[in-house]
Amino acid sequence: MPDLVTLGPWLRRFLCEYIVTERNLARNTRSSYRDTFSLLLPFVSRKLRKPVDRLAVCDLTSRLVLQFLAHLEEGRGCSARTRNQRLAAIRAFARFIGSRDPAHVEWCGHIRAIASKKSMSPPVGWLTRAEMEAMLAVPDRKTRRGRSEYALLLFLYNTGARVSEATQLKVRDLRIGRGNGGHDLAALHGKGGKPRQCPLWPETERVLADEILGRSVDDAVFVSRLGTPFTRFGVYRLIERCAARVPELTDRTITPHVIRHTTACHLVLAGVDINTIRAWLGHVSISTTNIYAEIDLTQKANGVRVTIENGASPATIAAVIGALKAGS
């Protein structure tokens, strides 16, 4: 079967060349794309009773793609957001083929015409200051392992780093121990390798300085009890274990991203402007950061509600509303 017809060569070029060198997509995005086709190809193969290596581009019909998306939701229990992520990968692949082979333009159009499913954005989950402090109090700082876990948790809370940014942090990325009045900083490498710098609190600087003592500049900052760099799954397990020890967090799912949200929400409540928070978190678009502005509005609305419930006079209520408007 000619290469222009067989699905395999197109997929190899897409996954190994296009999204890596031409698009320079983030590592997690590339992994997501690969996972999509790891699920899609066996599904299509079973439906057509045809070996994966014999599948042609035209075998990947819009009807089969829709069946695959339904299988994700109904058979695998995936959310609409996950379904849309898988569809985005398939659309990108179709666009890749259609832009390089005119014979497949019509096929590309059919695939790209598949609509995304409307999904509600989940509410921003975050911890109060007391809950975050309770999490930080869980590791036993009398032991070496406990101090390392505390350093990782504190770093995540201080910087709002993504879990991948924390696990990839090297000793050379830290600018600490400056006694000349300079700021202690951590250089993070975000999506697509985009760098940014985050200031470190004195406490964070202190525990990190102890953590990297005797390490070379190319060593990872956060290592497990086995002496190997923390993995993203190791960070997830650490946070789940610490959250399980906090009674207030019972029945709540706490992840590294919840701590990232916590950092952003605490910055908002501290009066930090939204543009600074965008730079702090490494968001490309401020529209992504604007979800945290709702936290401040919610706090203000709760303030008005509590004032009313406490039986304040109309003059007091008017004064509170005026003060809140002035602070908006």
Short mmCIF file of C-alpha atoms in Angstrom, two decimals:
data_model
loop_
_atom_site.label_atom_id
_atom_site.label_comp_id
_atom_site.label_asym_id
_atom_site.label_seq_id
_atom_site.Cartn_x
_atom_site.Cartn_y
_atom_site.Cartn_z
CA MET A 1 0.00 0.00 0.00
CA PRO A 2 1.54 3.39 -0.95
CA ASP A 3 2.84 5.53 1.91
CA LEU A 4 0.44 8.36 1.02
CA VAL A 5 -2.49 5.99 1.62
CA THR A 6 -1.26 4.00 4.63
CA LEU A 7 -1.97 5.59 8.02
CA GLY A 8 1.28 4.47 9.69
CA PRO A 9 3.83 6.68 7.85
CA TRP A 10 1.62 9.73 8.26
CA LEU A 11 1.29 9.06 11.99
CA ARG A 12 5.05 8.57 12.39
CA ARG A 13 5.76 11.91 10.72
CA PHE A 14 3.07 13.61 12.80
CA LEU A 15 4.19 12.27 16.19
CA CYS A 16 7.96 12.12 15.68
CA GLU A 17 8.59 15.15 13.47
CA TYR A 18 5.70 17.60 13.17
CA ILE A 19 4.63 18.09 16.79
CA VAL A 20 8.22 17.81 18.05
CA THR A 21 10.28 19.95 15.67
CA GLU A 22 7.82 22.06 13.68
CA ARG A 23 5.30 22.80 16.42
CA ASN A 24 7.60 22.36 19.42
CA LEU A 25 4.66 21.32 21.56
CA ALA A 26 5.12 20.78 25.28
CA ARG A 27 6.18 17.32 26.42
CA ASN A 28 2.86 16.65 28.15
CA THR A 29 0.93 17.68 25.01
CA ARG A 30 3.02 15.32 22.90
CA SER A 31 2.36 12.52 25.38
CA SER A 32 -1.36 13.29 25.25
CA TYR A 33 -1.35 13.07 21.45
CA ARG A 34 0.46 9.74 21.56
CA ASP A 35 -1.98 8.40 24.13
CA THR A 36 -4.89 9.42 21.90
CA PHE A 37 -3.66 7.30 19.00
CA SER A 38 -2.65 4.46 21.32
CA LEU A 39 -6.36 4.24 22.15
CA LEU A 40 -7.77 5.12 18.73
CA LEU A 41 -5.84 2.70 16.50
CA PRO A 42 -6.73 -0.53 18.38
CA PHE A 43 -10.35 0.66 18.51
CA VAL A 44 -10.49 1.20 14.73
CA SER A 45 -8.63 -2.07 14.14
CA ARG A 46 -11.21 -4.01 16.14
CA LYS A 47 -14.12 -2.32 14.43
CA LEU A 48 -12.78 -2.98 10.93
CA ARG A 49 -11.17 -6.33 11.79
CA LYS A 50 -8.03 -5.11 10.11
CA PRO A 51 -4.44 -5.12 11.47
CA VAL A 52 -3.22 -1.76 12.72
CA ASP A 53 -0.29 -1.73 10.29
CA ARG A 54 -2.71 -2.17 7.35
CA LEU A 55 -5.01 0.72 8.25
CA ALA A 56 -5.38 3.40 5.58
CA VAL A 57 -6.11 7.08 6.05
CA CYS A 58 -9.60 6.63 4.60
CA ASP A 59 -10.34 3.93 7.21
CA LEU A 60 -10.37 6.64 9.85
CA THR A 61 -13.85 7.89 8.99
CA SER A 62 -15.77 10.54 10.89
CA ARG A 63 -18.31 7.85 11.85
CA LEU A 64 -15.60 5.74 13.51
CA VAL A 65 -14.12 8.77 15.23
CA LEU A 66 -17.54 9.59 16.70
CA GLN A 67 -17.88 5.99 17.87
CA PHE A 68 -14.44 6.22 19.46
CA LEU A 69 -15.37 9.44 21.29
CA ALA A 70 -18.57 7.83 22.56
CA HIS A 71 -16.51 4.83 23.71
CA LEU A 72 -14.27 7.15 25.73
CA GLU A 73 -17.21 8.60 27.61
CA GLU A 74 -19.39 5.51 27.98
CA GLY A 75 -16.85 2.69 28.04
CA ARG A 76 -13.92 4.34 29.79
CA GLY A 77 -15.83 6.86 31.91
CA CYS A 78 -13.95 9.88 30.56
CA SER A 79 -15.30 13.40 30.99
CA ALA A 80 -16.38 15.66 28.15
CA ARG A 81 -13.16 17.64 28.64
CA THR A 82 -11.06 14.52 28.07
CA ARG A 83 -13.19 13.64 25.04
CA ASN A 84 -12.53 17.09 23.59
CA GLN A 85 -8.78 16.77 24.23
CA ARG A 86 -8.68 13.49 22.29
CA LEU A 87 -10.70 15.07 19.48
CA ALA A 88 -8.27 18.00 19.34
CA ALA A 89 -5.39 15.58 18.74
CA ILE A 90 -7.30 13.81 15.94
CA ARG A 91 -8.23 17.12 14.32
CA ALA A 92 -4.60 18.26 14.42
CA PHE A 93 -3.58 15.03 12.71
CA ALA A 94 -6.23 15.49 10.02
CA ARG A 95 -5.11 19.07 9.42
CA PHE A 96 -1.51 17.85 9.14
CA ILE A 97 -2.41 15.34 6.41
CA GLY A 98 -4.82 17.65 4.57
CA SER A 99 -2.26 20.44 4.35
CA ARG A 100 0.29 18.11 2.74
CA ASP A 101 -1.76 15.92 0.43
CA PRO A 102 -4.59 17.53 -1.63
CA ALA A 103 -6.11 14.11 -2.18
CA HIS A 104 -7.04 14.00 1.50
CA VAL A 105 -8.51 17.49 1.81
CA GLU A 106 -12.10 16.21 1.70
CA TRP A 107 -11.34 13.55 4.32
CA CYS A 108 -9.69 16.22 6.47
CA GLY A 109 -12.80 18.39 6.24
CA HIS A 110 -15.03 15.55 7.47
CA ILE A 111 -12.81 14.90 10.49
CA ARG A 112 -12.44 18.57 11.40
CA ALA A 113 -16.21 19.06 11.14
CA ILE A 114 -16.73 16.87 14.22
CA ALA A 115 -17.92 19.22 16.94
CA SER A 116 -16.48 19.48 20.41
CA LYS A 117 -18.91 18.70 23.19
CA LYS A 118 -19.88 21.58 25.44
CA SER A 119 -18.47 21.07 28.90
CA MET A 120 -18.69 23.07 32.08
CA SER A 121 -15.40 24.24 33.51
CA PRO A 122 -14.92 22.70 36.95
CA PRO A 123 -14.94 25.13 39.86
CA VAL A 124 -11.54 26.29 41.03
CA GLY A 125 -10.56 24.08 43.95
CA TRP A 126 -8.27 25.73 46.48
CA LEU A 127 -7.28 25.59 50.12
CA THR A 128 -7.71 28.19 52.82
CA ARG A 129 -4.60 29.44 54.53
CA ALA A 130 -5.33 27.27 57.57
CA GLU A 131 -5.80 24.17 55.39
CA MET A 132 -2.56 24.85 53.51
CA GLU A 133 -0.67 25.35 56.78
CA ALA A 134 -2.11 22.07 58.04
CA MET A 135 -0.80 20.33 54.90
CA LEU A 136 2.65 21.84 55.44
CA ALA A 137 2.64 20.63 59.05
CA VAL A 138 2.22 16.97 58.07
CA PRO A 139 5.83 16.06 57.06
CA ASP A 140 8.04 15.19 60.04
CA ARG A 141 10.81 17.75 59.75
CA LYS A 142 12.89 15.90 62.34
CA THR A 143 13.77 13.40 59.60
CA ARG A 144 15.64 13.95 56.35
CA ARG A 145 12.73 12.60 54.32
CA GLY A 146 10.25 14.84 56.12
CA ARG A 147 12.38 17.92 55.46
CA SER A 148 12.56 17.05 51.76
CA GLU A 149 8.78 16.60 51.55
CA TYR A 150 8.21 19.87 53.39
CA ALA A 151 10.58 21.68 51.01
CA LEU A 152 8.66 20.37 47.99
CA LEU A 153 5.25 21.30 49.41
CA LEU A 154 6.44 24.76 50.42
CA PHE A 155 8.02 25.34 47.01
CA LEU A 156 4.78 24.41 45.23
CA TYR A 157 2.79 26.77 47.47
CA ASN A 158 5.34 29.60 47.17
CA THR A 159 5.69 29.50 43.38
CA GLY A 160 2.42 27.97 42.15
CA ALA A 161 4.60 25.77 39.94
CA ARG A 162 3.15 23.08 37.75
CA VAL A 163 4.14 19.60 38.89
CA SER A 164 6.33 19.15 35.78
CA GLU A 165 8.12 22.43 36.53
CA ALA A 166 8.94 21.25 40.06
CA THR A 167 10.16 17.80 39.03
CA GLN A 168 12.39 19.29 36.31
CA LEU A 169 13.90 21.94 38.60
CA LYS A 170 17.72 21.75 38.73
CA VAL A 171 20.10 23.20 41.30
CA ARG A 172 21.36 25.66 38.68
CA ASP A 173 17.81 27.05 38.39
CA LEU A 174 17.94 28.44 41.93
CA ARG A 175 19.32 31.89 42.70
CA ILE A 176 19.49 31.76 46.49
CA GLY A 177 21.75 32.77 49.34
CA ARG A 178 22.19 36.33 48.14
CA GLY A 179 23.41 38.44 51.01
CA ASN A 180 23.73 41.65 49.00
CA GLY A 181 20.08 42.58 49.11
CA GLY A 182 19.25 40.73 45.90
CA HIS A 183 16.10 38.66 45.57
CA ASP A 184 16.11 34.89 45.91
CA LEU A 185 14.60 33.42 42.75
CA ALA A 186 13.69 30.13 41.10
CA ALA A 187 13.87 29.89 37.31
CA LEU A 188 10.98 27.71 36.11
CA HIS A 189 10.62 26.23 32.64
CA GLY A 190 6.94 26.18 31.71
CA LYS A 191 4.97 24.89 28.76
CA GLY A 192 7.04 24.77 25.59
CA GLY A 193 10.16 25.48 27.67
CA LYS A 194 9.08 29.09 28.26
CA PRO A 195 11.15 30.40 31.21
CA ARG A 196 9.97 32.61 34.05
CA GLN A 197 11.33 33.60 37.43
CA CYS A 198 9.48 33.39 40.73
CA PRO A 199 10.57 35.11 43.95
CA LEU A 200 11.17 32.88 46.96
CA TRP A 201 10.11 33.54 50.51
CA PRO A 202 12.92 33.57 53.13
CA GLU A 203 11.58 30.30 54.57
CA THR A 204 11.56 28.69 51.12
CA GLU A 205 15.11 29.89 50.48
CA ARG A 206 16.25 28.43 53.80
CA VAL A 207 14.80 24.95 53.29
CA LEU A 208 15.95 24.80 49.65
CA ALA A 209 19.48 25.80 50.62
CA ASP A 210 19.53 22.90 53.06
CA GLU A 211 17.99 20.59 50.45
CA ILE A 212 20.64 21.17 47.78
CA LEU A 213 23.65 21.21 50.10
CA GLY A 214 26.47 19.23 48.49
CA ARG A 215 24.68 18.78 45.16
CA SER A 216 26.09 19.63 41.73
CA VAL A 217 24.42 22.24 39.51
CA ASP A 218 22.97 19.56 37.23
CA ASP A 219 21.30 17.60 40.02
CA ALA A 220 17.54 17.71 40.59
CA VAL A 221 16.42 19.83 43.52
CA PHE A 222 13.70 17.45 44.71
CA VAL A 223 14.67 13.81 45.12
CA SER A 224 12.78 10.88 46.60
CA ARG A 225 13.88 8.73 49.52
CA LEU A 226 15.66 6.51 46.97
CA GLY A 227 17.82 9.42 45.87
CA THR A 228 16.22 9.63 42.43
CA PRO A 229 14.43 12.73 41.10
CA PHE A 230 10.78 13.01 42.09
CA THR A 231 8.36 11.96 39.35
CA ARG A 232 5.02 13.64 38.77
CA PHE A 233 3.31 10.53 40.21
CA GLY A 234 5.54 10.73 43.27
CA VAL A 235 4.45 14.32 43.84
CA TYR A 236 0.79 13.31 43.44
CA ARG A 237 1.21 10.51 46.00
CA LEU A 238 2.97 12.83 48.45
CA ILE A 239 0.17 15.40 48.29
CA GLU A 240 -2.54 12.75 48.59
CA ARG A 241 -0.78 11.28 51.63
CA CYS A 242 -0.43 14.66 53.32
CA ALA A 243 -4.03 15.63 52.54
CA ALA A 244 -5.27 12.37 54.05
CA ARG A 245 -3.71 13.44 57.37
CA VAL A 246 -5.70 16.69 57.49
CA PRO A 247 -9.24 16.10 58.87
CA GLU A 248 -10.65 19.20 57.13
CA LEU A 249 -9.69 17.74 53.75
CA THR A 250 -11.52 14.45 54.17
CA ASP A 251 -13.43 13.43 51.01
CA ARG A 252 -11.69 16.17 48.96
CA THR A 253 -9.35 15.41 46.09
CA ILE A 254 -6.16 17.40 46.57
CA THR A 255 -3.67 17.47 43.70
CA PRO A 256 -0.61 19.57 42.82
CA HIS A 257 -2.89 21.72 40.66
CA VAL A 258 -5.08 22.47 43.67
CA ILE A 259 -2.01 23.88 45.39
CA ARG A 260 -1.29 25.92 42.25
CA HIS A 261 -4.85 27.29 42.44
CA THR A 262 -4.30 27.97 46.14
CA THR A 263 -1.24 30.09 45.40
CA ALA A 264 -3.16 32.14 42.84
CA CYS A 265 -6.20 32.62 45.08
CA HIS A 266 -4.10 33.71 48.04
CA LEU A 267 -2.31 36.22 45.82
CA VAL A 268 -5.68 37.61 44.70
CA LEU A 269 -6.90 37.90 48.28
CA ALA A 270 -3.64 39.64 49.20
CA GLY A 271 -4.42 42.33 46.63
CA VAL A 272 -1.87 41.34 43.99
CA ASP A 273 -2.99 42.54 40.55
CA ILE A 274 -4.08 39.99 37.97
CA ASN A 275 -1.25 40.76 35.52
CA THR A 276 1.35 39.99 38.17
CA ILE A 277 -0.42 36.72 38.96
CA ARG A 278 -0.44 35.84 35.25
CA ALA A 279 3.34 36.31 35.10
CA TRP A 280 3.76 34.46 38.40
CA LEU A 281 1.89 31.39 37.14
CA GLY A 282 3.27 31.50 33.61
CA HIS A 283 -0.06 31.86 31.81
CA VAL A 284 0.20 32.88 28.16
CA SER A 285 -3.18 34.61 28.15
CA ILE A 286 -4.63 36.73 30.93
CA SER A 287 -8.03 35.18 30.18
CA THR A 288 -6.72 32.01 31.84
CA THR A 289 -5.82 33.97 34.96
CA ASN A 290 -9.15 35.80 35.10
CA ILE A 291 -10.83 32.76 36.69
CA TYR A 292 -9.11 33.75 39.93
CA ALA A 293 -10.67 37.20 39.86
CA GLU A 294 -13.99 35.47 40.59
CA ILE A 295 -12.57 34.40 43.95
CA ASP A 296 -12.26 38.04 45.00
CA LEU A 297 -15.80 38.80 43.82
CA THR A 298 -17.10 35.81 45.78
CA GLN A 299 -15.36 37.02 48.92
CA LYS A 300 -16.90 40.47 48.49
CA ALA A 301 -20.37 39.04 47.91
CA ASN A 302 -20.01 36.89 51.03
CA GLY A 303 -19.04 40.00 52.98
CA VAL A 304 -22.26 41.74 51.96
CA ARG A 305 -24.32 38.62 52.74
CA VAL A 306 -22.84 38.25 56.23
CA THR A 307 -23.41 41.95 56.94
CA ILE A 308 -27.07 41.63 55.97
CA GLU A 309 -27.56 38.40 57.95
CA ASN A 310 -26.11 40.06 61.04
CA GLY A 311 -28.90 42.62 60.94
CA ALA A 312 -26.84 45.66 60.02
CA SER A 313 -28.67 48.92 59.43
CA PRO A 314 -29.32 50.15 55.85
CA ALA A 315 -26.70 52.87 56.34
CA THR A 316 -24.08 50.29 57.38
CA ILE A 317 -24.94 48.01 54.46
CA ALA A 318 -24.66 50.95 52.04
CA ALA A 319 -21.26 51.85 53.53
CA VAL A 320 -20.02 48.25 53.13
CA ILE A 321 -21.20 48.07 49.51
CA GLY A 322 -19.56 51.44 48.78
CA ALA A 323 -16.27 50.25 50.27
CA LEU A 324 -16.37 47.04 48.24
CA LYS A 325 -17.05 48.95 45.02
CA ALA A 326 -14.15 51.26 45.78
CA GLY A 327 -11.85 48.26 46.18
CA SER A 328 -12.97 46.59 42.94
#
